[in-house]
Short mmCIF file of C-alpha atoms and ligand atoms in Angstrom, two decimals:
data_model
loop_
_atom_site.label_atom_id
_atom_site.label_comp_id
_atom_site.label_asym_id
_atom_site.label_seq_id
_atom_site.Cartn_x
_atom_site.Cartn_y
_atom_site.Cartn_z
CA MET A 1 106.03 95.53 120.11
CA ALA A 2 102.20 95.06 119.81
CA PRO A 3 100.08 93.43 123.90
CA SER A 4 99.45 90.56 123.76
CA ILE A 5 95.25 90.77 122.56
CA SER A 6 92.55 87.82 122.25
CA PHE A 7 91.29 88.47 119.33
CA ILE A 8 88.23 86.44 120.58
CA ASP A 9 87.01 89.45 119.54
CA THR A 10 86.01 90.80 116.07
CA ASP A 11 85.88 94.31 116.39
CA LYS A 12 89.72 94.03 118.28
CA LEU A 13 90.95 92.21 115.44
CA LYS A 14 90.34 94.73 112.89
CA THR A 15 91.04 97.59 115.26
CA PHE A 16 95.09 96.34 115.34
CA VAL A 17 95.22 94.85 111.64
CA VAL A 18 93.33 97.58 109.85
CA ASP A 19 93.77 101.18 111.72
CA ASP A 20 95.88 101.28 114.06
CA GLY A 21 98.22 100.19 110.85
CA HIS A 22 99.75 96.45 112.09
CA GLY A 23 98.39 94.70 109.28
CA VAL A 24 98.69 90.47 108.56
CA LYS A 25 101.57 90.68 109.57
CA GLY A 26 101.74 92.66 112.52
CA LEU A 27 99.24 89.82 113.05
CA SER A 28 101.89 87.10 111.90
CA GLU A 29 104.21 88.49 113.87
CA LEU A 30 102.57 87.96 117.02
CA LYS A 31 103.22 83.99 116.13
CA ILE A 32 99.24 83.07 116.84
CA LYS A 33 98.36 79.95 115.94
CA THR A 34 95.39 79.27 114.85
CA LEU A 35 93.90 81.52 112.48
CA PRO A 36 90.75 84.05 113.70
CA GLU A 37 87.77 83.33 112.68
CA LEU A 38 87.34 87.23 111.05
CA PHE A 39 90.24 84.76 107.72
CA VAL A 40 88.57 82.11 107.78
CA GLN A 41 87.19 81.60 103.99
CA PRO A 42 84.44 79.25 103.16
CA CYS A 43 85.54 76.82 101.33
CA GLU A 44 84.35 78.33 97.88
CA LYS A 45 86.81 80.99 98.21
CA ARG A 46 89.65 78.47 98.84
CA LEU A 47 91.88 76.83 96.62
CA ASP A 48 91.18 73.19 95.75
CA MET A 49 94.46 71.81 95.54
CA SER A 50 92.76 68.98 93.07
CA LYS A 51 91.39 71.33 90.39
CA VAL A 52 95.41 72.42 90.26
CA VAL A 53 96.95 70.38 86.98
CA PRO A 54 100.38 69.88 87.80
CA HIS A 55 102.60 69.17 84.53
CA GLU A 56 101.85 72.80 82.77
CA SER A 57 102.06 75.58 82.52
CA ILE A 58 101.75 79.67 81.05
CA PRO A 59 103.75 80.33 78.64
CA VAL A 60 107.50 81.81 78.80
CA ILE A 61 108.54 83.84 76.07
CA ASP A 62 112.07 85.38 75.04
CA MET A 63 111.10 88.32 74.50
CA SER A 64 115.25 89.00 73.14
CA ASP A 65 113.91 90.41 69.72
CA PRO A 66 109.80 91.46 70.02
CA GLU A 67 109.92 91.95 66.56
CA ASP A 68 110.51 88.15 65.83
CA PRO A 69 107.15 87.40 63.69
CA GLU A 70 106.90 84.47 65.60
CA VAL A 71 107.97 86.63 68.77
CA MET A 72 104.85 88.32 68.50
CA LYS A 73 102.92 85.47 66.98
CA LEU A 74 104.03 83.61 71.04
CA ILE A 75 102.93 86.65 73.07
CA CYS A 76 99.41 87.52 70.82
CA ASP A 77 97.91 83.77 70.95
CA ALA A 78 98.94 83.86 74.64
CA ALA A 79 96.94 86.18 75.15
CA GLU A 80 93.55 84.33 73.62
CA ASN A 81 94.34 81.46 74.64
CA TRP A 82 95.93 81.51 78.41
CA GLY A 83 95.61 85.89 79.14
CA PHE A 84 98.56 85.31 80.89
CA PHE A 85 101.98 84.72 79.86
CA GLN A 86 105.60 85.30 81.68
CA VAL A 87 108.23 86.79 79.41
CA VAL A 88 112.06 86.82 79.80
CA ASN A 89 114.90 88.91 78.67
CA HIS A 90 112.13 91.78 79.05
CA GLY A 91 115.05 94.64 79.11
CA VAL A 92 113.71 95.30 83.14
CA PRO A 93 117.59 95.54 84.81
CA ILE A 94 117.21 92.50 87.68
CA ARG A 95 118.19 95.53 88.92
CA VAL A 96 115.50 97.37 89.05
CA LEU A 97 113.55 94.59 90.30
CA ASP A 98 115.57 93.26 93.08
CA GLU A 99 115.38 97.09 94.43
CA VAL A 100 111.91 97.40 94.10
CA LYS A 101 111.68 94.25 96.16
CA ASP A 102 113.60 95.31 99.12
CA ALA A 103 111.95 98.14 99.14
CA ALA A 104 108.64 96.67 99.23
CA LYS A 105 110.63 94.46 102.06
CA ARG A 106 111.37 98.24 103.35
CA PHE A 107 108.26 99.44 103.63
CA PHE A 108 106.55 97.35 105.43
CA SER A 109 109.30 96.84 108.05
CA LEU A 110 108.23 99.78 109.36
CA PRO A 111 106.73 100.42 112.37
CA ALA A 112 102.59 100.31 112.61
CA ASP A 113 102.76 104.33 113.48
CA GLU A 114 105.27 105.10 110.95
CA LYS A 115 102.65 103.06 108.06
CA LYS A 116 99.25 104.30 109.44
CA LYS A 117 99.65 107.90 107.61
CA TYR A 118 98.93 105.83 104.70
CA LEU A 119 95.98 104.86 105.59
CA PHE A 120 92.84 106.09 104.24
CA LYS A 121 91.26 108.16 106.48
CA ASN A 122 95.28 109.64 107.61
CA ASN A 123 96.20 110.35 104.54
CA PRO A 124 96.08 113.98 102.69
CA THR A 125 96.32 112.76 98.87
CA LYS A 126 93.65 109.77 98.11
CA ASN A 127 96.32 108.25 95.75
CA VAL A 128 98.33 106.66 98.65
CA ARG A 129 96.67 103.87 100.11
CA LEU A 130 97.73 101.28 102.82
CA VAL A 131 95.29 98.24 103.29
CA THR A 132 94.90 94.98 104.92
CA SER A 133 92.55 92.42 102.82
CA PHE A 134 90.70 93.30 99.47
CA ILE A 135 88.81 95.80 100.94
CA PRO A 136 88.27 95.62 104.74
CA GLU A 137 84.91 97.80 104.44
CA VAL A 138 83.49 95.54 102.82
CA ASP A 139 85.01 92.23 103.15
CA LYS A 140 82.33 89.99 105.42
CA VAL A 141 85.65 87.85 105.94
CA TYR A 142 89.19 89.18 105.29
CA GLU A 143 92.73 88.15 102.53
CA TRP A 144 95.71 87.06 104.01
CA LYS A 145 97.46 90.18 103.13
CA ASP A 146 98.88 93.52 102.83
CA TYR A 147 98.86 96.56 100.40
CA LEU A 148 100.14 99.53 99.27
CA SER A 149 98.52 101.41 96.12
CA CYS A 150 99.52 103.90 93.99
CA PHE A 151 97.89 105.90 91.55
CA TYR A 152 100.76 107.66 89.03
CA VAL A 153 100.04 110.93 88.94
CA SER A 154 103.59 112.91 88.36
CA ASP A 155 107.00 112.26 90.01
CA ASP A 156 106.68 115.81 91.79
CA GLU A 157 103.11 114.23 92.71
CA ALA A 158 105.02 111.55 94.13
CA PHE A 159 108.19 113.28 95.83
CA ALA A 160 104.81 114.50 97.78
CA PHE A 161 102.93 111.88 99.33
CA TRP A 162 104.99 107.93 98.28
CA PRO A 163 106.28 106.17 101.30
CA SER A 164 110.48 108.09 100.87
CA VAL A 165 111.59 103.79 101.46
CA CYS A 166 110.10 102.66 98.91
CA ARG A 167 109.50 105.94 96.18
CA ASP A 168 112.53 106.18 94.34
CA GLN A 169 112.51 102.50 94.15
CA LEU A 170 108.79 101.99 92.51
CA LEU A 171 109.53 105.18 90.49
CA GLU A 172 112.31 103.98 88.12
CA TYR A 173 110.57 100.62 87.72
CA MET A 174 108.00 102.67 86.63
CA LYS A 175 110.27 104.23 84.51
CA GLU A 176 111.93 100.88 83.47
CA SER A 177 109.10 99.09 82.18
CA GLU A 178 107.31 101.89 80.10
CA PRO A 179 109.26 100.79 76.29
CA LEU A 180 108.67 96.95 78.30
CA ILE A 181 104.82 97.74 78.11
CA LYS A 182 104.88 99.62 74.90
CA THR A 183 106.20 96.93 73.14
CA LEU A 184 103.83 94.57 73.74
CA LEU A 185 100.40 96.91 74.08
CA LYS A 186 102.03 97.35 69.82
CA VAL A 187 102.15 93.61 69.24
CA LEU A 188 99.38 93.13 70.90
CA ILE A 189 96.84 96.15 68.72
CA THR A 190 98.74 94.51 65.13
CA ARG A 191 96.22 91.67 65.49
CA LEU A 192 93.19 93.87 67.01
CA ASP A 193 93.54 95.67 64.28
CA LEU A 194 95.09 99.07 64.99
CA SER A 195 97.78 99.47 62.47
CA LYS A 196 100.13 101.41 65.08
CA LEU A 197 100.33 102.45 69.32
CA ASP A 198 100.14 106.06 68.59
CA GLU A 199 98.11 109.83 69.95
CA THR A 200 94.72 107.92 69.11
CA ASN A 201 94.89 105.22 71.22
CA GLU A 202 98.13 105.10 73.82
CA PRO A 203 95.31 107.32 76.62
CA PHE A 204 92.88 104.64 77.02
CA LEU A 205 95.68 101.64 76.16
CA MET A 206 98.62 103.08 78.72
CA GLY A 207 96.95 106.64 79.89
CA SER A 208 97.10 106.46 83.64
CA ARG A 209 99.05 103.52 86.01
CA ARG A 210 98.51 102.11 89.30
CA ILE A 211 100.99 100.03 91.18
CA ASN A 212 100.49 97.74 94.25
CA LEU A 213 102.81 96.85 96.52
CA ASN A 214 101.54 92.62 97.55
CA TYR A 215 103.29 91.77 101.39
CA TYR A 216 101.47 88.11 102.34
CA PRO A 217 103.31 87.10 106.07
CA ILE A 218 103.24 84.09 107.13
CA CYS A 219 100.40 82.67 107.61
CA PRO A 220 99.28 79.96 110.96
CA ASN A 221 96.63 77.98 109.06
CA PRO A 222 97.09 79.08 105.14
CA GLU A 223 94.71 76.51 103.58
CA LEU A 224 92.18 77.39 105.57
CA THR A 225 92.16 81.05 104.22
CA VAL A 226 93.56 82.74 101.07
CA GLY A 227 96.43 85.40 100.56
CA VAL A 228 94.38 87.50 97.24
CA GLY A 229 90.39 84.92 96.19
CA SER A 230 90.11 84.29 92.81
CA HIS A 231 89.63 87.11 90.57
CA SER A 232 90.26 89.80 87.80
CA ASP A 233 92.32 92.25 87.06
CA VAL A 234 90.57 96.07 85.77
CA SER A 235 93.44 96.80 84.21
CA THR A 236 94.51 97.21 80.11
CA LEU A 237 97.84 94.43 81.59
CA THR A 238 99.18 93.98 84.20
CA ILE A 239 102.98 93.19 84.38
CA LEU A 240 103.66 91.40 87.77
CA LEU A 241 106.81 91.82 89.61
CA GLN A 242 106.65 88.35 92.26
CA ASP A 243 109.62 86.85 94.69
CA GLU A 244 110.75 83.48 94.86
CA THR A 245 108.13 82.29 96.99
CA GLY A 246 105.22 81.33 94.23
CA GLY A 247 101.45 80.58 95.66
CA LEU A 248 100.45 82.50 92.00
CA TYR A 249 97.75 80.63 90.39
CA VAL A 250 95.90 80.82 87.29
CA ARG A 251 91.91 79.51 86.26
CA LYS A 252 92.68 77.55 82.19
CA LEU A 253 90.44 79.05 79.59
CA ASP A 254 86.96 77.90 79.63
CA SER A 255 87.80 75.06 82.38
CA ASP A 256 87.67 73.57 86.13
CA ASN A 257 91.04 74.14 86.37
CA TRP A 258 94.45 75.85 87.96
CA VAL A 259 98.37 76.00 86.96
CA HIS A 260 100.90 77.41 89.22
CA VAL A 261 103.04 80.06 87.57
CA PRO A 262 106.28 79.49 89.40
CA PRO A 263 108.53 81.88 89.86
CA ILE A 264 111.75 81.82 87.34
CA LYS A 265 115.22 84.23 88.73
CA GLY A 266 114.32 87.90 86.50
CA SER A 267 111.47 87.85 85.14
CA LEU A 268 108.16 89.40 85.10
CA THR A 269 104.32 88.11 84.88
CA ILE A 270 101.97 90.13 82.09
CA ASN A 271 98.19 89.73 82.43
CA ILE A 272 95.45 90.46 80.15
CA GLY A 273 93.04 92.82 82.43
CA ASP A 274 89.59 93.33 82.25
CA ALA A 275 89.67 96.37 79.58
CA LEU A 276 92.31 94.39 77.17
CA GLN A 277 89.17 92.16 77.42
CA ILE A 278 86.06 94.53 77.35
CA MET A 279 88.87 96.82 74.13
CA SER A 280 89.59 93.30 72.21
CA ASN A 281 85.79 92.43 72.51
CA GLY A 282 85.92 89.04 74.17
CA ARG A 283 89.26 87.30 72.02
CA TYR A 284 92.13 88.54 74.27
CA LYS A 285 91.31 87.10 78.08
CA SER A 286 91.52 88.62 80.91
CA ILE A 287 91.82 85.95 83.44
CA GLU A 288 90.81 84.64 87.09
CA HIS A 289 94.00 84.12 89.29
CA HIS A 290 94.26 83.34 93.45
CA VAL A 291 97.12 84.07 95.49
CA VAL A 292 97.33 80.79 98.31
CA ALA A 293 98.96 81.75 102.24
CA ASN A 294 101.89 80.56 102.67
CA GLY A 295 102.99 78.76 106.18
CA LEU A 296 106.30 78.94 106.17
CA GLU A 297 107.42 81.99 104.43
CA ASN A 298 106.69 85.75 103.70
CA ARG A 299 105.41 87.16 100.12
CA VAL A 300 106.70 90.58 98.24
CA SER A 301 104.81 90.72 95.08
CA VAL A 302 104.63 93.99 92.84
CA PRO A 303 101.80 94.60 90.34
CA ILE A 304 102.20 97.61 87.74
CA PHE A 305 98.75 98.23 86.72
CA VAL A 306 98.37 99.55 83.33
CA ASN A 307 94.89 101.30 82.62
CA PRO A 308 93.34 103.43 80.72
CA ARG A 309 92.41 106.48 82.09
CA PRO A 310 89.46 107.13 84.19
CA SER A 311 87.60 109.43 82.13
CA ASP A 312 88.59 107.44 78.81
CA VAL A 313 85.14 105.60 77.61
CA ILE A 314 85.96 101.66 77.42
CA GLY A 315 84.10 99.36 74.70
CA PRO A 316 85.14 96.95 72.10
CA LEU A 317 87.34 99.14 69.69
CA PRO A 318 85.98 100.81 66.36
CA GLN A 319 88.16 98.30 64.76
CA VAL A 320 87.55 94.76 66.30
CA ILE A 321 83.37 95.81 65.73
CA ALA A 322 84.43 96.92 61.64
CA ARG A 323 85.23 93.64 60.78
CA GLY A 324 81.65 92.38 61.34
CA GLU A 325 81.91 90.80 65.90
CA LYS A 326 78.89 91.76 66.84
CA ALA A 327 79.49 93.52 70.24
CA LEU A 328 79.55 92.00 73.64
CA TYR A 329 80.57 94.13 75.86
CA LYS A 330 78.41 98.16 76.24
CA HIS A 331 80.77 101.35 76.37
CA VAL A 332 81.71 102.21 80.55
CA LEU A 333 83.17 105.35 81.54
CA TYR A 334 86.38 103.33 82.85
CA SER A 335 85.97 105.29 86.20
CA ASP A 336 81.81 103.94 86.72
CA TYR A 337 83.88 99.86 86.00
CA VAL A 338 86.73 100.86 88.22
CA LYS A 339 83.84 101.68 91.37
CA HIS A 340 81.99 97.98 90.44
CA PHE A 341 85.68 96.65 91.17
CA TYR A 342 86.01 98.02 94.47
CA ARG A 343 82.20 98.00 95.71
CA LYS A 344 81.74 94.63 96.28
CA PRO A 345 84.87 91.68 97.62
CA HIS A 346 86.71 89.69 95.07
CA ASN A 347 84.80 87.19 93.51
CA GLY A 348 86.08 85.90 90.12
CA LYS A 349 85.46 86.91 86.64
CA ASP A 350 81.78 88.43 88.26
CA THR A 351 83.01 92.58 87.62
CA ILE A 352 82.76 92.30 84.08
CA ASP A 353 79.13 91.50 83.95
CA PHE A 354 79.14 95.29 84.36
CA ALA A 355 79.56 95.63 80.71
CA LYS A 356 77.95 93.02 79.52
CA LEU A 357 75.40 93.01 76.88
C1 LIG B 1 96.58 91.69 92.04
C2 LIG B 1 96.97 90.03 92.07
C3 LIG B 1 99.09 87.79 92.26
C4 LIG B 1 100.32 87.94 93.31
O1 LIG B 1 97.65 92.28 93.40
O2 LIG B 1 96.47 91.28 91.09
O3 LIG B 1 96.79 88.92 91.20
O4 LIG B 1 101.48 87.43 93.04
N1 LIG B 1 98.38 89.66 92.26
O5 LIG B 1 100.53 88.73 93.85
NI1 LIG B 2 95.30 90.51 90.32
#
């Protein structure tokens, strides 16, 4: 166990949390009574609870028959009007979801010395990294979150570099969610005048994937900080598995209000990312979201970010522009877009300005 340390000194605190592999989880486990200054977010970055609308929720869609035109309409409408929805009867076995949550807890329960091997600076691969906050080198104020991020290259690469305590479960979850991802994309592109998902569009719609394990430990002053600051994802689609804790809030389209995404047993939360907002020329919305810190419970979540390939140039799809729409976004190299996202702290929807015309 870590020695008792005074964290008045921010550099010592960063060393403990970031460089020594303890993470905010290690800090939480020291049972500190007050939140260190490093995590105290300015008021405008915290979630204003008076802006949360209590009786509204994002759509919940039953995917038992995804070819039913009614279901297809619900999916496309949700992507246009909410940018976020939950799916049930989605075909990913509940056992696989439960095992991936257990695997996430197992990884974060490893001793700091073991986890430390996955820090960027200690790791022979750039495709797996353990991080605290969002970007500790850039964030002036830290977020109350640890995460392991794994970019999928191949099963062999994963066997070589992903942590063995969670690797098999992550790979199984990725494999089992693929039919759902394809079904969602097939449905969504019908409204963009693409006739089918095939080798001409699959690469830039779902050519690469990243899976994150997010850990939000119990926080001494949750109201003063954030789990994740408000941001939109840079993906085409994100498939998010959350546990039963809750705490994810989503901005209501074109408003100053937020709605909670209540945990529903066996469900997955789907959101549109910036890449699909750009490709659909703004028809599908990549919505801001935010995770609050929690004073009573540890929370895990596991998003799969379904992305274009880094080498793809993305922009409004020709089929969309052919309908006579004026392009709202320019063409950008996807890896440049992602680099831009990782250059600055979370700040709402501002990443997409990079591609705006
Ligand atoms: C993310 C994210 C939400 C959650 O990792 O991009 O928004 O509920 N996570 O953890
Ligand atoms: Ni997100």
